[in-house]
mmCIF file of C-alpha atoms in Angstrom:
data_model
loop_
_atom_site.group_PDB
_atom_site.id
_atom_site.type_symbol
_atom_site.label_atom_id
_atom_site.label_comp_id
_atom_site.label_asym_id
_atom_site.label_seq_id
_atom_site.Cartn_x
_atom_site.Cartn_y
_atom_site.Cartn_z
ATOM 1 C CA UNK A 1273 -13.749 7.993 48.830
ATOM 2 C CA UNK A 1274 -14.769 11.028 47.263
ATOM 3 C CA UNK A 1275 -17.845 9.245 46.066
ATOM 4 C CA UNK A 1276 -18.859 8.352 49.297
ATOM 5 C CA UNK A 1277 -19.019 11.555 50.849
ATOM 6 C CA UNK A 1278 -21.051 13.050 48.336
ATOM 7 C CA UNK A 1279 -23.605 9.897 48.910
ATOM 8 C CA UNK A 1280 -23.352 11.392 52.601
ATOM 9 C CA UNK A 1281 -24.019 14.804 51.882
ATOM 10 C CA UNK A 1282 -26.200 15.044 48.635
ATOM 11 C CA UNK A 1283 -29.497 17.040 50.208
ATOM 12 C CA UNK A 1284 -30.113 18.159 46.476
ATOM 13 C CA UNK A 1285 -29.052 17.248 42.865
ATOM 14 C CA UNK A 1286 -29.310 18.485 39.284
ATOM 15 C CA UNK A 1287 -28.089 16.104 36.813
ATOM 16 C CA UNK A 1288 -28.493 17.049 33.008
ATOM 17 C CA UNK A 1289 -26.745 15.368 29.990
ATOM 18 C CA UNK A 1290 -23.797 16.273 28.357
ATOM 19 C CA UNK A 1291 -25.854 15.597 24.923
ATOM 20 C CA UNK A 1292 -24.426 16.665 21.219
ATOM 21 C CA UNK A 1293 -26.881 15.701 18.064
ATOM 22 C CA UNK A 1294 -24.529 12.916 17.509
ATOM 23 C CA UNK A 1295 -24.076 11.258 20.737
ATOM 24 C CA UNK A 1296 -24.077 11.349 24.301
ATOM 25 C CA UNK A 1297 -20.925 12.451 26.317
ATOM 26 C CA UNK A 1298 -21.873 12.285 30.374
ATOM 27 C CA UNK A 1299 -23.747 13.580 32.628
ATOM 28 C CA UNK A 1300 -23.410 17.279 34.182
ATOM 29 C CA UNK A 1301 -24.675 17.691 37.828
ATOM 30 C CA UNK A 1302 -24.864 20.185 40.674
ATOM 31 C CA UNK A 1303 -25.071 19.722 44.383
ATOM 32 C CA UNK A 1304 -26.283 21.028 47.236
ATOM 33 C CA UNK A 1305 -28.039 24.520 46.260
ATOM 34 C CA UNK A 1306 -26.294 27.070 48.469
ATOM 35 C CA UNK A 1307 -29.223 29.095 49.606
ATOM 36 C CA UNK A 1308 -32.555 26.450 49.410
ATOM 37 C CA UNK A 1309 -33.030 24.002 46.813
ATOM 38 C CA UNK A 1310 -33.041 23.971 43.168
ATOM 39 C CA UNK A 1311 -35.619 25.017 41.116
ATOM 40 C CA UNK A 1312 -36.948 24.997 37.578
ATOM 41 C CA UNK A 1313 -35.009 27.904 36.869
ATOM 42 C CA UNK A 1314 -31.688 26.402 38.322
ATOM 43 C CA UNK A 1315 -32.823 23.642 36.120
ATOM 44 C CA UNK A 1316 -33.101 25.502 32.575
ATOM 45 C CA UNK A 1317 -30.036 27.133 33.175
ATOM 46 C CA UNK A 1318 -28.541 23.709 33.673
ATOM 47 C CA UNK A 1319 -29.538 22.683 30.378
ATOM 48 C CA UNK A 1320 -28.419 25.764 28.183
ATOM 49 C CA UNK A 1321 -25.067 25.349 29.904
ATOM 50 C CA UNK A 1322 -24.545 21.476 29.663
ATOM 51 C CA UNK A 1323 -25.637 22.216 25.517
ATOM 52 C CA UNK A 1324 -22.289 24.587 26.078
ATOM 53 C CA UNK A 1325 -19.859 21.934 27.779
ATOM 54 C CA UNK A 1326 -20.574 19.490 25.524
ATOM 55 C CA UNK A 1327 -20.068 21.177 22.646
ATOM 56 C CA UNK A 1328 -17.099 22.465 24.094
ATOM 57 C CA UNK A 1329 -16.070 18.922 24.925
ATOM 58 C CA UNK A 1330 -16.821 17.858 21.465
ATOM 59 C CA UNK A 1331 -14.624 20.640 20.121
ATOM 60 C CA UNK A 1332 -11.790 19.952 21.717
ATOM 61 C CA UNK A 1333 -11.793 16.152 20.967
ATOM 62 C CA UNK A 1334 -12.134 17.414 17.448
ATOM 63 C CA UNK A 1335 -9.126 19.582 18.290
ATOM 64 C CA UNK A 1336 -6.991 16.782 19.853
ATOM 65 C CA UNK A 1337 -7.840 14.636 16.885
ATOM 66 C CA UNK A 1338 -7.020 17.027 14.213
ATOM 67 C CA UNK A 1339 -3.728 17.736 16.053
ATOM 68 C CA UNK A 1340 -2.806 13.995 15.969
ATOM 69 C CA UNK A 1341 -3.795 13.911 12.469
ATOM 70 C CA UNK A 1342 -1.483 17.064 11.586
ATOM 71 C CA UNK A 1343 1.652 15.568 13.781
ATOM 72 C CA UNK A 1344 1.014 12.085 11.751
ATOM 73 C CA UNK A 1345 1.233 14.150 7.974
ATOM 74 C CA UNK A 1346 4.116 16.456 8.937
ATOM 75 C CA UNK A 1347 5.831 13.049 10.136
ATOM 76 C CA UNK A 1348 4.868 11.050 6.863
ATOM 77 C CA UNK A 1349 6.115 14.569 4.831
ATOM 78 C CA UNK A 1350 9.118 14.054 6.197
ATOM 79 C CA UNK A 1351 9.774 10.568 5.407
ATOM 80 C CA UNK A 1352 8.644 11.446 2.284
ATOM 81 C CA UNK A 1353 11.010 14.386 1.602
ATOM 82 C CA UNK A 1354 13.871 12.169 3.048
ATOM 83 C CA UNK A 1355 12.879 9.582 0.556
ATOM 84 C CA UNK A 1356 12.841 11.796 -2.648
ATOM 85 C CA UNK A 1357 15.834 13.728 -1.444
ATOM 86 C CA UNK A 1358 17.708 10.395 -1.113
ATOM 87 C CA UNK A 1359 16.432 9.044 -4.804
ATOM 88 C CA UNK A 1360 17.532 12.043 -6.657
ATOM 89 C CA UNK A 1361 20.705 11.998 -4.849
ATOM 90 C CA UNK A 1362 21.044 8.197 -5.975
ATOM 91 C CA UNK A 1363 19.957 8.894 -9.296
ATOM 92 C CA UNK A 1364 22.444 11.847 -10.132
ATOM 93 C CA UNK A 1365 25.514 10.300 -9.694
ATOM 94 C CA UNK A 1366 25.263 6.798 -11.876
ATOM 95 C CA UNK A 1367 23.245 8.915 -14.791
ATOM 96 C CA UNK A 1368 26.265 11.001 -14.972
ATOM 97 C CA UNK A 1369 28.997 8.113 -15.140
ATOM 98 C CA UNK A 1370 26.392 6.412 -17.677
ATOM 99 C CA UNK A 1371 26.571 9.522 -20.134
ATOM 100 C CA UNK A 1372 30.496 9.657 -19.539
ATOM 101 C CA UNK A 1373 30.473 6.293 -20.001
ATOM 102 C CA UNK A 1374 28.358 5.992 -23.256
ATOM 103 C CA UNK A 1375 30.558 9.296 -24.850
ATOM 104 C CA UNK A 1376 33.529 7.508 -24.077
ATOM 105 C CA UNK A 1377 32.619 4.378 -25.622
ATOM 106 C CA UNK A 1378 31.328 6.497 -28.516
ATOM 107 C CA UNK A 1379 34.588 8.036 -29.286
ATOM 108 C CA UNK A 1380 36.950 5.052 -28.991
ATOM 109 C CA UNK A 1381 34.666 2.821 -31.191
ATOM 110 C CA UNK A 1382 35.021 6.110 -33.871
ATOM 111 C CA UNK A 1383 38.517 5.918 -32.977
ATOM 112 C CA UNK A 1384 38.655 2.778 -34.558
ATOM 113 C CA UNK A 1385 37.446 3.587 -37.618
ATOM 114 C CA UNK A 1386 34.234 2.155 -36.899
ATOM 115 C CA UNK A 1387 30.676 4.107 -37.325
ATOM 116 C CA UNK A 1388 28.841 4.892 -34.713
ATOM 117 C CA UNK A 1389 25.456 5.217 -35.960
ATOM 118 C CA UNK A 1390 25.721 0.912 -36.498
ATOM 119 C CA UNK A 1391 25.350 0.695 -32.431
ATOM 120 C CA UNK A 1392 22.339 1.382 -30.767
ATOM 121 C CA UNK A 1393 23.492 5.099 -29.181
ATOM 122 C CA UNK A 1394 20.553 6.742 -30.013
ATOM 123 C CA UNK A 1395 18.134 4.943 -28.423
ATOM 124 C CA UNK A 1396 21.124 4.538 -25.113
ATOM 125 C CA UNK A 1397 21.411 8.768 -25.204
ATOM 126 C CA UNK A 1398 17.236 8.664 -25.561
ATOM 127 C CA UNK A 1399 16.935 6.506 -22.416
ATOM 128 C CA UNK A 1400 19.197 8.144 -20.958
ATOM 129 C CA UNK A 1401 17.485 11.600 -21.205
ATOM 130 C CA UNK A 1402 14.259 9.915 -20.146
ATOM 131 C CA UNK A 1403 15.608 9.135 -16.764
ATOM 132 C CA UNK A 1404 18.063 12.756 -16.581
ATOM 133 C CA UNK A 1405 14.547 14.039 -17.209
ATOM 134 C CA UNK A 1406 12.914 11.973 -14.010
ATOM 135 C CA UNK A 1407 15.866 12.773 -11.887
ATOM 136 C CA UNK A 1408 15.546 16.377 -12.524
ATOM 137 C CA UNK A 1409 12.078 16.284 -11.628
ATOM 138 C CA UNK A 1410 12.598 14.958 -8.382
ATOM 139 C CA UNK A 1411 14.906 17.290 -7.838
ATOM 140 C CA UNK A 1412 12.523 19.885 -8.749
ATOM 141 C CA UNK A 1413 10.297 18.189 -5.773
ATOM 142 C CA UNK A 1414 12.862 18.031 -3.561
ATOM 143 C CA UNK A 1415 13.639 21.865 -3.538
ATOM 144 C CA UNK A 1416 9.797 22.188 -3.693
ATOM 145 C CA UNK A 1417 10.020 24.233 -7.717
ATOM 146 C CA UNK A 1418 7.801 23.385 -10.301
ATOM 147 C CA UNK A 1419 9.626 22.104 -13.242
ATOM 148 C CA UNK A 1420 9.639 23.547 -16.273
ATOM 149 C CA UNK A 1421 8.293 21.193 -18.764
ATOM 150 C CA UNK A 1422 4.443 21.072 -16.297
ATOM 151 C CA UNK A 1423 4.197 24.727 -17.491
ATOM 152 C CA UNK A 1424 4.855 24.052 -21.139
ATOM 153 C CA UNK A 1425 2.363 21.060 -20.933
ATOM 154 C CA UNK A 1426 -0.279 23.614 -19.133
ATOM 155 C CA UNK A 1427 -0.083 26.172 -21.598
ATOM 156 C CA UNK A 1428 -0.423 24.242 -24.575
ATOM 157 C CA UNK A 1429 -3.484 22.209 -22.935
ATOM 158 C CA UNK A 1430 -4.783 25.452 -22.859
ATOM 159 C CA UNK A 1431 -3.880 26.257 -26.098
ATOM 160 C CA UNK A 1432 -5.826 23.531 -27.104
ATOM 161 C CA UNK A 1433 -9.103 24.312 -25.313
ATOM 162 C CA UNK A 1434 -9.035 27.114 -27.180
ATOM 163 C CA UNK A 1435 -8.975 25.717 -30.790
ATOM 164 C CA UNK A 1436 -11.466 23.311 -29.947
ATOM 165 C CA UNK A 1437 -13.847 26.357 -28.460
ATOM 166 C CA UNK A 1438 -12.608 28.061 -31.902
ATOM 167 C CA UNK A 1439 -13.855 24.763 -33.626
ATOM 168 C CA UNK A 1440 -17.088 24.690 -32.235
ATOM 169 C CA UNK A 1441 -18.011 28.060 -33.125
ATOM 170 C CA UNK A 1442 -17.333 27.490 -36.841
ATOM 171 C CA UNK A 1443 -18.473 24.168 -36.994
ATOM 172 C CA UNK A 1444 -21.554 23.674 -33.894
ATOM 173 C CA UNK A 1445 -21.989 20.316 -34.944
ATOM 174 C CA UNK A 1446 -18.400 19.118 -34.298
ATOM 175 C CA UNK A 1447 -19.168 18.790 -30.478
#
């Protein structure tokens, strides 16, 4: 074995570790000095290089790690964006027979001669809007868009931020 030989035909050795501040990742050695045998020079330079291995070591475990890590969230983005794409998809189509639905059933019962406004519509076409409103924003997602109702939300929030800075200059003790 390769080990063997070099138990054969070690005359001199440097070993030095392979040392980060965390931990310690192996040994680094020389053999067999060409010309004479080592010295405390061969043995410094040793040492600044093994500080240069094992950082590089270090680095590219980092590296392999972070790659794994990046492979793993582009996979689970996927799923994700399959997932959303699918439930907006799913949503769209019953939301749209519901609303057909509930203006059909509106009509006929005025049809009849009967009022509408003594069936619960309102609150059906409210509900309903809730969940065209969800479905839109997932769509929105989906095709990666903001929706229009965050900015609406963001500028009023900010609109309000500055009333209350407003308020606090007129009245200091309000904070």
């Amino acid at each position: 074995t390769l080990f063997s030989r070099l138990q054969r035909n070690t005359n001199h050795m440097i070993c030095v570790p392979l040392q980060t501040r965390e931990k310690r990742l192996g040994v680094l050695y020389a053999l067999n000095k060409i010309d004479g045998v080592f010295t405390e020079e061969d043995v410094e330079i040793m040492q600044a290089l093994s500080g240069n291995v094992a950082l590089a070591l270090e680095n590219a475990s980092y590296y392999e790690s972070l790659m794994q890590s990046h492979k793993e969230l582009e996979r689970l983005n996927r799923v994700k964006n399959k997932m959303l794409h699918h439930l907006s998809h799913e949503l769209k189509t019953p939301l749209a027979i519901i609303d057909a639905t509930l203006r059909i059933i509106s009509q006929r019962i005025a049809s009849k001669g009967l009022d509408p406004q003594q069936f619960p519509f309102e609150r059906l076409y409210r509900n309903l809007a809730r969940l065209q409103i969800i479905e839109k924003q997932l769509a929105h997602i989906v095709e990666e868009k903001d929706y229009p109702e965050r900015n609406v939300i963001l500028e009023f929030l900010d609109f309000l931020k500055d009333i209350l800075d407003i308020r606090e200059e007129e009245e200091p003790a309000f904070v």
